[in-house]
PDB file of C-alpha atoms in Angstrom:
ATOM      1  CA  MET M1352      15.286 -10.737 -28.410  1.00 47.00           C
ATOM      2  CA  ASP M1353      14.277  -9.631 -24.926  1.00 60.00           C
ATOM      3  CA  ASP M1354      13.015 -11.885 -22.169  1.00 65.00           C
ATOM      4  CA  MET M1355       9.318 -11.241 -22.882  1.00 65.00           C
ATOM      5  CA  GLU M1356       9.842 -12.156 -26.543  1.00 66.00           C
ATOM      6  CA  ASP M1357      11.722 -15.298 -25.452  1.00 74.00           C
ATOM      7  CA  ASP M1358       8.718 -16.268 -23.329  1.00 78.00           C
ATOM      8  CA  THR M1359       6.313 -15.704 -26.218  1.00 77.00           C
ATOM      9  CA  VAL M1360       8.434 -17.799 -28.557  1.00 78.00           C
ATOM     10  CA  LEU M1361       8.661 -20.573 -25.962  1.00 79.00           C
ATOM     11  CA  ALA M1362       4.903 -20.506 -25.389  1.00 78.00           C
ATOM     12  CA  GLU M1363       4.285 -20.695 -29.151  1.00 79.00           C
ATOM     13  CA  CYS M1364       6.681 -23.594 -29.360  1.00 80.00           C
ATOM     14  CA  ILE M1365       4.792 -25.460 -26.621  1.00 77.00           C
ATOM     15  CA  ARG M1366       1.431 -24.722 -28.231  1.00 76.00           C
ATOM     16  CA  GLY M1367       2.856 -26.289 -31.377  1.00 79.00           C
ATOM     17  CA  GLY M1368       3.497 -29.513 -29.461  1.00 79.00           C
ATOM     18  CA  ASP M1369       7.285 -29.256 -29.398  1.00 85.00           C
ATOM     19  CA  ALA M1370       8.445 -31.758 -26.763  1.00 87.00           C
ATOM     20  CA  ALA M1371      11.949 -30.259 -26.528  1.00 89.00           C
ATOM     21  CA  CYS M1372      10.468 -26.835 -25.773  1.00 88.00           C
ATOM     22  CA  PHE M1373       8.288 -28.270 -23.069  1.00 90.00           C
ATOM     23  CA  GLU M1374      11.268 -30.031 -21.509  1.00 92.00           C
ATOM     24  CA  GLN M1375      13.167 -26.747 -21.511  1.00 90.00           C
ATOM     25  CA  LEU M1376      10.244 -25.140 -19.705  1.00 90.00           C
ATOM     26  CA  VAL M1377      10.226 -27.883 -17.056  1.00 93.00           C
ATOM     27  CA  ARG M1378      13.976 -27.716 -16.456  1.00 93.00           C
ATOM     28  CA  THR M1379      14.025 -23.921 -16.363  1.00 91.00           C
ATOM     29  CA  HIS M1380      11.089 -23.324 -14.055  1.00 92.00           C
ATOM     30  CA  GLY M1381      10.571 -26.635 -12.245  1.00 94.00           C
ATOM     31  CA  GLY M1382      12.971 -25.936  -9.388  1.00 92.00           C
ATOM     32  CA  ARG M1383      11.313 -22.691  -8.381  1.00 91.00           C
ATOM     33  CA  MET M1384       7.831 -24.172  -8.800  1.00 93.00           C
ATOM     34  CA  LEU M1385       8.779 -27.072  -6.542  1.00 93.00           C
ATOM     35  CA  ALA M1386      10.041 -24.606  -3.930  1.00 90.00           C
ATOM     36  CA  THR M1387       6.657 -22.863  -4.063  1.00 91.00           C
ATOM     37  CA  ALA M1388       4.686 -26.114  -3.851  1.00 92.00           C
ATOM     38  CA  ARG M1389       6.716 -27.229  -0.822  1.00 88.00           C
ATOM     39  CA  LYS M1390       5.530 -24.167   1.098  1.00 86.00           C
ATOM     40  CA  PHE M1391       1.918 -25.275   0.697  1.00 89.00           C
ATOM     41  CA  MET M1392       2.191 -29.065   0.861  1.00 88.00           C
ATOM     42  CA  ARG M1393       3.108 -30.965   3.984  1.00 80.00           C
ATOM     43  CA  HIS M1394       4.706 -33.884   2.127  1.00 87.00           C
ATOM     44  CA  GLU M1395       7.343 -33.905  -0.618  1.00 91.00           C
ATOM     45  CA  ALA M1396       5.317 -36.355  -2.724  1.00 93.00           C
ATOM     46  CA  ASP M1397       2.333 -33.987  -2.693  1.00 93.00           C
ATOM     47  CA  ALA M1398       4.543 -31.045  -3.641  1.00 94.00           C
ATOM     48  CA  ARG M1399       5.920 -32.974  -6.633  1.00 95.00           C
ATOM     49  CA  ASP M1400       2.430 -34.059  -7.695  1.00 95.00           C
ATOM     50  CA  CYS M1401       1.381 -30.436  -7.467  1.00 95.00           C
ATOM     51  CA  VAL M1402       4.201 -29.365  -9.800  1.00 96.00           C
ATOM     52  CA  GLN M1403       3.342 -32.124 -12.257  1.00 96.00           C
ATOM     53  CA  GLU M1404      -0.300 -31.037 -12.289  1.00 95.00           C
ATOM     54  CA  ALA M1405       0.789 -27.454 -12.815  1.00 95.00           C
ATOM     55  CA  PHE M1406       2.952 -28.287 -15.835  1.00 94.00           C
ATOM     56  CA  LEU M1407       0.201 -30.389 -17.377  1.00 93.00           C
ATOM     57  CA  SER M1408      -2.206 -27.516 -16.877  1.00 92.00           C
ATOM     58  CA  ALA M1409       0.314 -25.163 -18.488  1.00 91.00           C
ATOM     59  CA  PHE M1410       0.665 -27.549 -21.444  1.00 89.00           C
ATOM     60  CA  LYS M1411      -3.103 -27.779 -21.934  1.00 88.00           C
ATOM     61  CA  ASN M1412      -3.597 -24.048 -21.494  1.00 88.00           C
ATOM     62  CA  ALA M1413      -0.540 -22.728 -23.340  1.00 84.00           C
ATOM     63  CA  HIS M1414      -2.952 -20.981 -25.720  1.00 82.00           C
ATOM     64  CA  ARG M1415      -4.042 -18.764 -22.800  1.00 84.00           C
ATOM     65  CA  PHE M1416      -0.568 -17.331 -22.220  1.00 82.00           C
ATOM     66  CA  GLU M1417      -0.795 -13.909 -23.848  1.00 78.00           C
ATOM     67  CA  GLY M1418       2.667 -12.601 -22.997  1.00 76.00           C
ATOM     68  CA  ARG M1419       1.377  -9.798 -20.729  1.00 78.00           C
ATOM     69  CA  SER M1420       3.434 -11.210 -17.849  1.00 81.00           C
ATOM     70  CA  ARG M1421       6.599 -13.313 -17.718  1.00 86.00           C
ATOM     71  CA  LEU M1422       6.157 -17.027 -18.321  1.00 87.00           C
ATOM     72  CA  GLY M1423       7.632 -17.713 -14.881  1.00 88.00           C
ATOM     73  CA  THR M1424       4.998 -15.486 -13.277  1.00 89.00           C
ATOM     74  CA  TRP M1425       2.241 -17.270 -15.180  1.00 90.00           C
ATOM     75  CA  LEU M1426       3.588 -20.674 -14.097  1.00 92.00           C
ATOM     76  CA  HIS M1427       3.966 -19.478 -10.514  1.00 92.00           C
ATOM     77  CA  ARG M1428       0.277 -18.630 -10.415  1.00 93.00           C
ATOM     78  CA  ILE M1429      -0.639 -22.002 -11.917  1.00 94.00           C
ATOM     79  CA  VAL M1430       1.311 -23.943  -9.289  1.00 95.00           C
ATOM     80  CA  VAL M1431      -0.162 -21.810  -6.482  1.00 94.00           C
ATOM     81  CA  ASN M1432      -3.663 -22.530  -7.815  1.00 94.00           C
ATOM     82  CA  ALA M1433      -2.848 -26.229  -8.019  1.00 94.00           C
ATOM     83  CA  ALA M1434      -1.609 -26.175  -4.426  1.00 93.00           C
ATOM     84  CA  LEU M1435      -4.705 -24.352  -3.160  1.00 92.00           C
ATOM     85  CA  ALA M1436      -6.956 -26.836  -4.966  1.00 90.00           C
ATOM     86  CA  ARG M1437      -5.093 -29.731  -3.328  1.00 89.00           C
ATOM     87  CA  LEU M1438      -5.381 -28.140   0.103  1.00 85.00           C
ATOM     88  CA  ARG M1439      -9.131 -27.762  -0.326  1.00 81.00           C
ATOM     89  CA  SER M1440      -9.657 -31.321  -1.411  1.00 81.00           C
ATOM     90  CA  ALA M1441      -7.548 -32.771   1.407  1.00 75.00           C
ATOM     91  CA  ARG M1442      -9.359 -34.276   4.368  1.00 57.00           C
ATOM     92  CA  ARG M1443      -9.760 -31.655   7.143  1.00 61.00           C
ATOM     93  CA  ARG M1444      -7.524 -32.205  10.122  1.00 63.00           C
ATOM     94  CA  PRO M1445      -8.284 -31.116  13.692  1.00 63.00           C
ATOM     95  CA  GLU M1446      -7.511 -27.393  13.883  1.00 68.00           C
ATOM     96  CA  ILE M1447      -6.468 -25.176  16.722  1.00 75.00           C
ATOM     97  CA  SER M1448      -8.614 -22.178  17.507  1.00 80.00           C
ATOM     98  CA  VAL M1449      -7.026 -19.002  16.189  1.00 84.00           C
ATOM     99  CA  GLU M1450      -9.022 -17.013  18.742  1.00 83.00           C
ATOM    100  CA  ASP M1451      -6.782 -18.463  21.459  1.00 81.00           C
ATOM    101  CA  LEU M1452      -3.762 -16.944  19.729  1.00 85.00           C
ATOM    102  CA  GLU M1453      -5.142 -13.441  19.244  1.00 88.00           C
ATOM    103  CA  PRO M1454      -4.523 -10.489  21.577  1.00 89.00           C
ATOM    104  CA  SER M1455      -7.085  -9.693  24.275  1.00 87.00           C
ATOM    105  CA  PHE M1456      -8.655  -6.374  25.204  1.00 88.00           C
ATOM    106  CA  ASP M1457     -10.671  -5.305  28.241  1.00 86.00           C
ATOM    107  CA  GLY M1458     -14.097  -3.677  28.180  1.00 86.00           C
ATOM    108  CA  LEU M1459     -12.523  -0.286  27.449  1.00 83.00           C
ATOM    109  CA  GLY M1460     -10.495  -1.556  24.521  1.00 87.00           C
ATOM    110  CA  SER M1461      -7.160  -1.599  26.348  1.00 87.00           C
ATOM    111  CA  ARG M1462      -4.697  -4.364  25.645  1.00 88.00           C
ATOM    112  CA  ILE M1463      -4.431  -6.978  28.402  1.00 83.00           C
ATOM    113  CA  ASP M1464      -2.397 -10.138  28.976  1.00 61.00           C
ATOM    114  CA  PRO M1465       0.949  -9.412  30.596  1.00 54.00           C
ATOM    115  CA  ARG M1466       2.593 -12.315  28.748  1.00 54.00           C
ATOM    116  CA  PHE M1467       2.943 -10.081  25.713  1.00 47.00           C
ATOM    117  CA  GLU M1468       5.157  -7.792  27.703  1.00 45.00           C
ATOM    118  CA  SER M1469       7.605 -10.489  28.709  1.00 44.00           C
ATOM    119  CA  ALA M1470       7.646 -13.024  25.888  1.00 46.00           C
ATOM    120  CA  PRO M1471      10.808 -13.369  23.810  1.00 46.00           C
ATOM    121  CA  ARG M1472      10.552 -11.763  20.402  1.00 51.00           C
ATOM    122  CA  PRO M1473      10.672 -13.495  17.012  1.00 51.00           C
ATOM    123  CA  GLU M1474      13.884 -11.681  15.959  1.00 52.00           C
ATOM    124  CA  LYS M1475      15.783 -13.987  18.308  1.00 53.00           C
ATOM    125  CA  ILE M1476      15.451 -16.648  15.590  1.00 49.00           C
ATOM    126  CA  LEU M1477      18.842 -16.184  13.950  1.00 51.00           C
ATOM    127  CA  GLU M1478      19.966 -19.195  11.929  1.00 61.00           C
ATOM    128  CA  THR M1479      18.305 -19.246   8.505  1.00 69.00           C
ATOM    129  CA  ASP M1480      17.558 -22.962   8.324  1.00 72.00           C
ATOM    130  CA  GLU M1481      16.271 -22.937  11.856  1.00 78.00           C
ATOM    131  CA  MET M1482      14.184 -19.868  11.063  1.00 78.00           C
ATOM    132  CA  ILE M1483      12.627 -21.470   7.993  1.00 78.00           C
ATOM    133  CA  ALA M1484      11.881 -24.677   9.899  1.00 81.00           C
ATOM    134  CA  ARG M1485      10.356 -22.819  12.822  1.00 85.00           C
ATOM    135  CA  VAL M1486       8.211 -20.583  10.640  1.00 86.00           C
ATOM    136  CA  HIS M1487       6.876 -23.615   8.813  1.00 84.00           C
ATOM    137  CA  ALA M1488       6.245 -25.515  12.021  1.00 87.00           C
ATOM    138  CA  CYS M1489       4.194 -22.563  13.266  1.00 90.00           C
ATOM    139  CA  LEU M1490       2.358 -22.251   9.958  1.00 88.00           C
ATOM    140  CA  GLU M1491       1.530 -25.966  10.107  1.00 85.00           C
ATOM    141  CA  ALA M1492      -0.266 -25.321  13.378  1.00 87.00           C
ATOM    142  CA  LEU M1493      -2.588 -22.719  11.869  1.00 89.00           C
ATOM    143  CA  PRO M1494      -6.000 -23.585  10.434  1.00 88.00           C
ATOM    144  CA  ASP M1495      -5.711 -23.958   6.653  1.00 86.00           C
ATOM    145  CA  THR M1496      -7.712 -20.783   5.957  1.00 89.00           C
ATOM    146  CA  TYR M1497      -5.190 -18.655   7.850  1.00 91.00           C
ATOM    147  CA  ARG M1498      -2.162 -20.617   6.718  1.00 91.00           C
ATOM    148  CA  GLU M1499      -3.105 -20.025   3.067  1.00 92.00           C
ATOM    149  CA  ILE M1500      -3.353 -16.272   3.592  1.00 94.00           C
ATOM    150  CA  ILE M1501       0.128 -15.967   5.108  1.00 94.00           C
ATOM    151  CA  LEU M1502       1.596 -18.242   2.447  1.00 92.00           C
ATOM    152  CA  LEU M1503       0.110 -16.125  -0.326  1.00 94.00           C
ATOM    153  CA  ARG M1504       0.693 -12.629   1.152  1.00 93.00           C
ATOM    154  CA  ASP M1505       3.893 -12.931   3.137  1.00 92.00           C
ATOM    155  CA  LEU M1506       5.794 -15.928   1.717  1.00 89.00           C
ATOM    156  CA  GLU M1507       4.724 -15.756  -1.925  1.00 89.00           C
ATOM    157  CA  GLY M1508       4.417 -11.965  -2.086  1.00 88.00           C
ATOM    158  CA  PHE M1509       0.989 -11.663  -3.728  1.00 92.00           C
ATOM    159  CA  ASP M1510      -0.742  -8.375  -2.975  1.00 92.00           C
ATOM    160  CA  THR M1511      -4.207  -8.118  -1.421  1.00 92.00           C
ATOM    161  CA  ALA M1512      -6.071  -7.985  -4.748  1.00 94.00           C
ATOM    162  CA  GLU M1513      -4.165 -10.942  -6.189  1.00 93.00           C
ATOM    163  CA  THR M1514      -4.730 -12.950  -3.021  1.00 94.00           C
ATOM    164  CA  ALA M1515      -8.441 -12.180  -3.112  1.00 95.00           C
ATOM    165  CA  GLY M1516      -8.547 -13.385  -6.728  1.00 93.00           C
ATOM    166  CA  LEU M1517      -6.707 -16.611  -5.981  1.00 93.00           C
ATOM    167  CA  LEU M1518      -8.933 -17.430  -3.018  1.00 93.00           C
ATOM    168  CA  GLY M1519     -12.178 -16.172  -4.540  1.00 93.00           C
ATOM    169  CA  VAL M1520     -12.956 -13.878  -1.596  1.00 94.00           C
ATOM    170  CA  GLU M1521     -13.477 -10.145  -1.017  1.00 96.00           C
ATOM    171  CA  LEU M1522     -10.566  -7.758  -0.321  1.00 95.00           C
ATOM    172  CA  ALA M1523     -11.928  -7.066   3.162  1.00 94.00           C
ATOM    173  CA  THR M1524     -11.932 -10.799   3.907  1.00 95.00           C
ATOM    174  CA  VAL M1525      -8.271 -11.057   2.910  1.00 95.00           C
ATOM    175  CA  LYS M1526      -7.356  -8.143   5.181  1.00 94.00           C
ATOM    176  CA  THR M1527      -9.259  -9.528   8.176  1.00 94.00           C
ATOM    177  CA  ARG M1528      -7.929 -13.044   7.781  1.00 94.00           C
ATOM    178  CA  LEU M1529      -4.382 -11.787   7.253  1.00 95.00           C
ATOM    179  CA  HIS M1530      -4.498  -9.728  10.419  1.00 95.00           C
ATOM    180  CA  ARG M1531      -5.735 -12.671  12.472  1.00 95.00           C
ATOM    181  CA  ALA M1532      -3.261 -15.044  10.833  1.00 95.00           C
ATOM    182  CA  ARG M1533      -0.293 -12.752  11.515  1.00 95.00           C
ATOM    183  CA  ALA M1534      -1.388 -12.282  15.142  1.00 94.00           C
ATOM    184  CA  ALA M1535      -1.628 -16.051  15.555  1.00 94.00           C
ATOM    185  CA  LEU M1536       1.776 -16.596  13.896  1.00 93.00           C
ATOM    186  CA  LYS M1537       3.355 -14.038  16.230  1.00 92.00           C
ATOM    187  CA  THR M1538       2.018 -15.903  19.252  1.00 91.00           C
ATOM    188  CA  LEU M1539       3.125 -19.288  17.933  1.00 90.00           C
ATOM    189  CA  LEU M1540       6.636 -18.023  17.145  1.00 89.00           C
ATOM    190  CA  GLU M1541       6.946 -16.574  20.641  1.00 86.00           C
ATOM    191  CA  HIS M1542       5.789 -19.852  22.173  1.00 83.00           C
ATOM    192  CA  SER M1543       8.224 -21.828  20.015  1.00 78.00           C
ATOM    193  CA  ASP M1544      11.045 -19.546  21.103  1.00 68.00           C
ATOM    194  CA  LEU M1545      10.098 -20.158  24.735  1.00 59.00           C
ATOM    195  CA  GLU M1546      10.298 -23.919  24.116  1.00 60.00           C
ATOM    196  CA  HIS M1547      13.716 -23.619  22.505  1.00 57.00           C
ATOM    197  CA  THR M1548      15.237 -21.411  25.154  1.00 52.00           C
ATOM    198  CA  SER M1549      13.816 -23.049  28.289  1.00 45.00           C
TER     199      SER M1549
ATOM    200  CA  MET U1153       8.471  11.458  25.296  1.00 54.00           C
ATOM    201  CA  LYS U1154      11.164  11.057  27.965  1.00 59.00           C
ATOM    202  CA  VAL U1155       8.947  12.901  30.440  1.00 67.00           C
ATOM    203  CA  LEU U1156       6.119  10.512  29.687  1.00 64.00           C
ATOM    204  CA  MET U1157       8.341   7.557  30.566  1.00 66.00           C
ATOM    205  CA  LEU U1158       8.631   8.959  34.089  1.00 71.00           C
ATOM    206  CA  VAL U1159       4.889   8.535  34.493  1.00 72.00           C
ATOM    207  CA  PRO U1160       4.006   5.114  35.973  1.00 75.00           C
ATOM    208  CA  ARG U1161       2.753   2.652  33.405  1.00 69.00           C
ATOM    209  CA  TRP U1162      -0.661   2.262  35.027  1.00 71.00           C
ATOM    210  CA  MET U1163      -1.119   6.012  34.919  1.00 73.00           C
ATOM    211  CA  ARG U1164      -0.096   6.184  31.289  1.00 71.00           C
ATOM    212  CA  ARG U1165      -2.699   3.556  30.467  1.00 70.00           C
ATOM    213  CA  TRP U1166      -5.369   5.668  32.111  1.00 69.00           C
ATOM    214  CA  MET U1167      -4.142   8.745  30.284  1.00 70.00           C
ATOM    215  CA  VAL U1168      -4.523   6.818  27.020  1.00 70.00           C
ATOM    216  CA  ARG U1169      -8.078   5.879  27.960  1.00 69.00           C
ATOM    217  CA  LEU U1170      -9.089   9.385  28.991  1.00 71.00           C
ATOM    218  CA  MET U1171      -7.458  11.554  26.311  1.00 73.00           C
ATOM    219  CA  PRO U1172     -10.028  12.890  23.861  1.00 75.00           C
ATOM    220  CA  GLY U1173      -9.643  11.476  20.377  1.00 77.00           C
ATOM    221  CA  MET U1174      -7.089   8.879  21.479  1.00 83.00           C
ATOM    222  CA  PRO U1175      -7.758   5.509  19.810  1.00 89.00           C
ATOM    223  CA  THR U1176      -7.994   2.484  22.089  1.00 91.00           C
ATOM    224  CA  CYS U1177      -5.518  -0.385  21.937  1.00 92.00           C
ATOM    225  CA  GLU U1178      -8.181  -2.437  20.175  1.00 92.00           C
ATOM    226  CA  GLN U1179      -8.644   0.239  17.519  1.00 91.00           C
ATOM    227  CA  VAL U1180      -4.896   0.541  17.069  1.00 92.00           C
ATOM    228  CA  ASP U1181      -4.701  -3.234  16.699  1.00 93.00           C
ATOM    229  CA  SER U1182      -7.139  -3.089  13.789  1.00 91.00           C
ATOM    230  CA  TYR U1183      -4.899  -0.575  11.961  1.00 90.00           C
ATOM    231  CA  LEU U1184      -1.655  -2.525  12.353  1.00 93.00           C
ATOM    232  CA  ASP U1185      -1.374  -3.871   8.817  1.00 93.00           C
ATOM    233  CA  ASP U1186      -2.287  -0.576   7.176  1.00 91.00           C
ATOM    234  CA  TYR U1187       0.275   1.178   9.384  1.00 92.00           C
ATOM    235  CA  LEU U1188       3.015  -1.314   8.539  1.00 90.00           C
ATOM    236  CA  ASP U1189       2.192  -0.966   4.825  1.00 87.00           C
ATOM    237  CA  GLY U1190       2.260   2.852   5.023  1.00 89.00           C
ATOM    238  CA  GLU U1191      -1.394   3.040   3.997  1.00 88.00           C
ATOM    239  CA  LEU U1192      -2.890   4.828   6.976  1.00 91.00           C
ATOM    240  CA  PRO U1193      -4.208   8.327   6.155  1.00 93.00           C
ATOM    241  CA  ASP U1194      -2.073  11.026   7.797  1.00 93.00           C
ATOM    242  CA  GLY U1195      -4.578  11.926  10.507  1.00 91.00           C
ATOM    243  CA  GLN U1196      -5.055   8.312  11.542  1.00 90.00           C
ATOM    244  CA  ARG U1197      -1.326   7.663  11.420  1.00 93.00           C
ATOM    245  CA  ARG U1198      -0.665  10.571  13.791  1.00 92.00           C
ATOM    246  CA  GLN U1199      -3.292   9.267  16.216  1.00 91.00           C
ATOM    247  CA  PHE U1200      -1.845   5.744  15.926  1.00 92.00           C
ATOM    248  CA  GLU U1201       1.677   6.989  16.694  1.00 93.00           C
ATOM    249  CA  ARG U1202       0.411   9.170  19.527  1.00 91.00           C
ATOM    250  CA  HIS U1203      -1.154   6.100  21.104  1.00 92.00           C
ATOM    251  CA  LEU U1204       2.063   4.129  20.651  1.00 90.00           C
ATOM    252  CA  ARG U1205       4.073   6.822  22.425  1.00 88.00           C
ATOM    253  CA  MET U1206       1.827   6.404  25.455  1.00 86.00           C
ATOM    254  CA  CYS U1207       1.166   2.676  25.430  1.00 89.00           C
ATOM    255  CA  THR U1208       4.019   0.272  26.203  1.00 87.00           C
ATOM    256  CA  PRO U1209       1.962  -2.916  25.652  1.00 89.00           C
ATOM    257  CA  CYS U1210       1.066  -1.732  22.141  1.00 92.00           C
ATOM    258  CA  GLN U1211       4.677  -0.767  21.439  1.00 91.00           C
ATOM    259  CA  ARG U1212       5.808  -4.259  22.378  1.00 90.00           C
ATOM    260  CA  TYR U1213       2.968  -5.883  20.478  1.00 92.00           C
ATOM    261  CA  LEU U1214       3.706  -3.898  17.304  1.00 93.00           C
ATOM    262  CA  HIS U1215       7.359  -4.819  17.548  1.00 91.00           C
ATOM    263  CA  GLY U1216       6.587  -8.539  17.899  1.00 90.00           C
ATOM    264  CA  TYR U1217       3.930  -8.419  15.160  1.00 93.00           C
ATOM    265  CA  SER U1218       6.169  -6.673  12.641  1.00 92.00           C
ATOM    266  CA  GLN U1219       9.002  -9.071  13.463  1.00 90.00           C
ATOM    267  CA  ALA U1220       6.714 -12.070  12.855  1.00 91.00           C
ATOM    268  CA  VAL U1221       5.803 -10.639   9.442  1.00 92.00           C
ATOM    269  CA  ARG U1222       9.468 -10.018   8.709  1.00 90.00           C
ATOM    270  CA  VAL U1223      10.622 -13.549   9.561  1.00 87.00           C
ATOM    271  CA  ALA U1224       7.758 -15.041   7.518  1.00 89.00           C
ATOM    272  CA  ARG U1225       8.806 -12.966   4.490  1.00 88.00           C
ATOM    273  CA  GLU U1226      12.452 -13.852   4.998  1.00 85.00           C
ATOM    274  CA  ALA U1227      11.551 -17.540   5.205  1.00 82.00           C
ATOM    275  CA  GLY U1228       9.791 -17.221   1.859  1.00 80.00           C
ATOM    276  CA  ARG U1229      12.738 -15.416   0.228  1.00 77.00           C
ATOM    277  CA  ASP U1230      15.335 -17.797   1.657  1.00 71.00           C
ATOM    278  CA  GLU U1231      13.435 -20.827   0.443  1.00 68.00           C
ATOM    279  CA  VAL U1232      13.412 -19.479  -3.085  1.00 65.00           C
ATOM    280  CA  ARG U1233      17.118 -18.612  -2.888  1.00 67.00           C
ATOM    281  CA  ASN U1234      17.891 -22.112  -1.609  1.00 64.00           C
ATOM    282  CA  ALA U1235      15.900 -23.762  -4.378  1.00 65.00           C
ATOM    283  CA  LEU U1236      17.375 -22.123  -7.459  1.00 67.00           C
ATOM    284  CA  GLY U1237      18.772 -25.415  -8.735  1.00 81.00           C
ATOM    285  CA  PRO U1238      17.085 -27.617 -11.332  1.00 88.00           C
ATOM    286  CA  PRO U1239      14.185 -29.860 -10.337  1.00 93.00           C
ATOM    287  CA  PRO U1240      14.929 -33.502  -9.431  1.00 94.00           C
ATOM    288  CA  GLU U1241      15.464 -35.591 -12.593  1.00 95.00           C
ATOM    289  CA  GLU U1242      12.881 -38.092 -11.419  1.00 95.00           C
ATOM    290  CA  LEU U1243      10.271 -35.340 -11.341  1.00 95.00           C
ATOM    291  CA  VAL U1244      11.295 -34.024 -14.777  1.00 95.00           C
ATOM    292  CA  GLN U1245      10.899 -37.465 -16.334  1.00 95.00           C
ATOM    293  CA  SER U1246       7.563 -38.007 -14.612  1.00 95.00           C
ATOM    294  CA  ILE U1247       6.271 -34.713 -16.009  1.00 95.00           C
ATOM    295  CA  LEU U1248       7.524 -35.482 -19.534  1.00 94.00           C
ATOM    296  CA  ILE U1249       5.857 -38.897 -19.491  1.00 94.00           C
ATOM    297  CA  ALA U1250       2.592 -37.388 -18.253  1.00 93.00           C
ATOM    298  CA  ARG U1251       2.778 -34.732 -20.952  1.00 91.00           C
ATOM    299  CA  ALA U1252       3.358 -37.380 -23.661  1.00 90.00           C
ATOM    300  CA  GLN U1253       0.353 -39.343 -22.405  1.00 89.00           C
ATOM    301  CA  ALA U1254      -1.754 -36.177 -22.396  1.00 84.00           C
ATOM    302  CA  SER U1255      -0.693 -35.516 -26.005  1.00 77.00           C
ATOM    303  CA  ASP U1256      -1.699 -39.035 -27.003  1.00 74.00           C
ATOM    304  CA  ASP U1257      -5.081 -38.517 -25.422  1.00 63.00           C
ATOM    305  CA  CYS U1258      -5.745 -35.326 -27.418  1.00 52.00           C
TER     306      CYS U1258
END
């Protein structure tokens, strides 16, 4: 039996109310789903709640799994949706202005701001754990709208169409927000490198 | 290209502004993601690269921008690699209890 057939059998088993099957699902996929939830949630407790919500949703909606994708892919999307829903319902925190982090151009469209010519570059972040921590610290500083886009496109690997579907926005909106978010992240990483090397 | 580098930077910037058909830095900035994804049509890509050859600030900016995207993607991949173990037992039990309660409610 290949992997897709295994997934279909497992989904059938869960639809049938088999508790052992469901436990197998949780133990097999829970680790990766928790890793995903942690990228979106600021606190471990929220990430775990997110995963729990996702598995309950999977249990209630097992009849919707049609076997066209891997079960892990289906669960990944469920936990991402759960995380996005939690982010939207959370109380808004004071946000920095992303405009302050974007490049500047003069009246003729030429790039200005000499600091971009002298700032250290993000590739100087070498140690993996330090890199992950610094990327997340910079992402934390972004407004939620832009943070979500980078999480979905660059950290989770969804393409533009999938991201648009998850966020309920147009493709052009995803592209514009992504561009601004990446520009802001670049600036924040450069500033964080300056703080660490000065 | 090497000859161009002998031209003072301020002069190169004016050459970029005055050359017919040369996109501005701001226009180039708007194409960055399509360029990095290999999705720029050939004609636009050639113009984009022609601008880059002339414009040091845009060269540096593109380098920093693409590096920021790279480290973000690496952070995502590393996190998944680091989290390939099973979920915490406490979380597993919490999910199983919630599932049992949901079953009772049905």
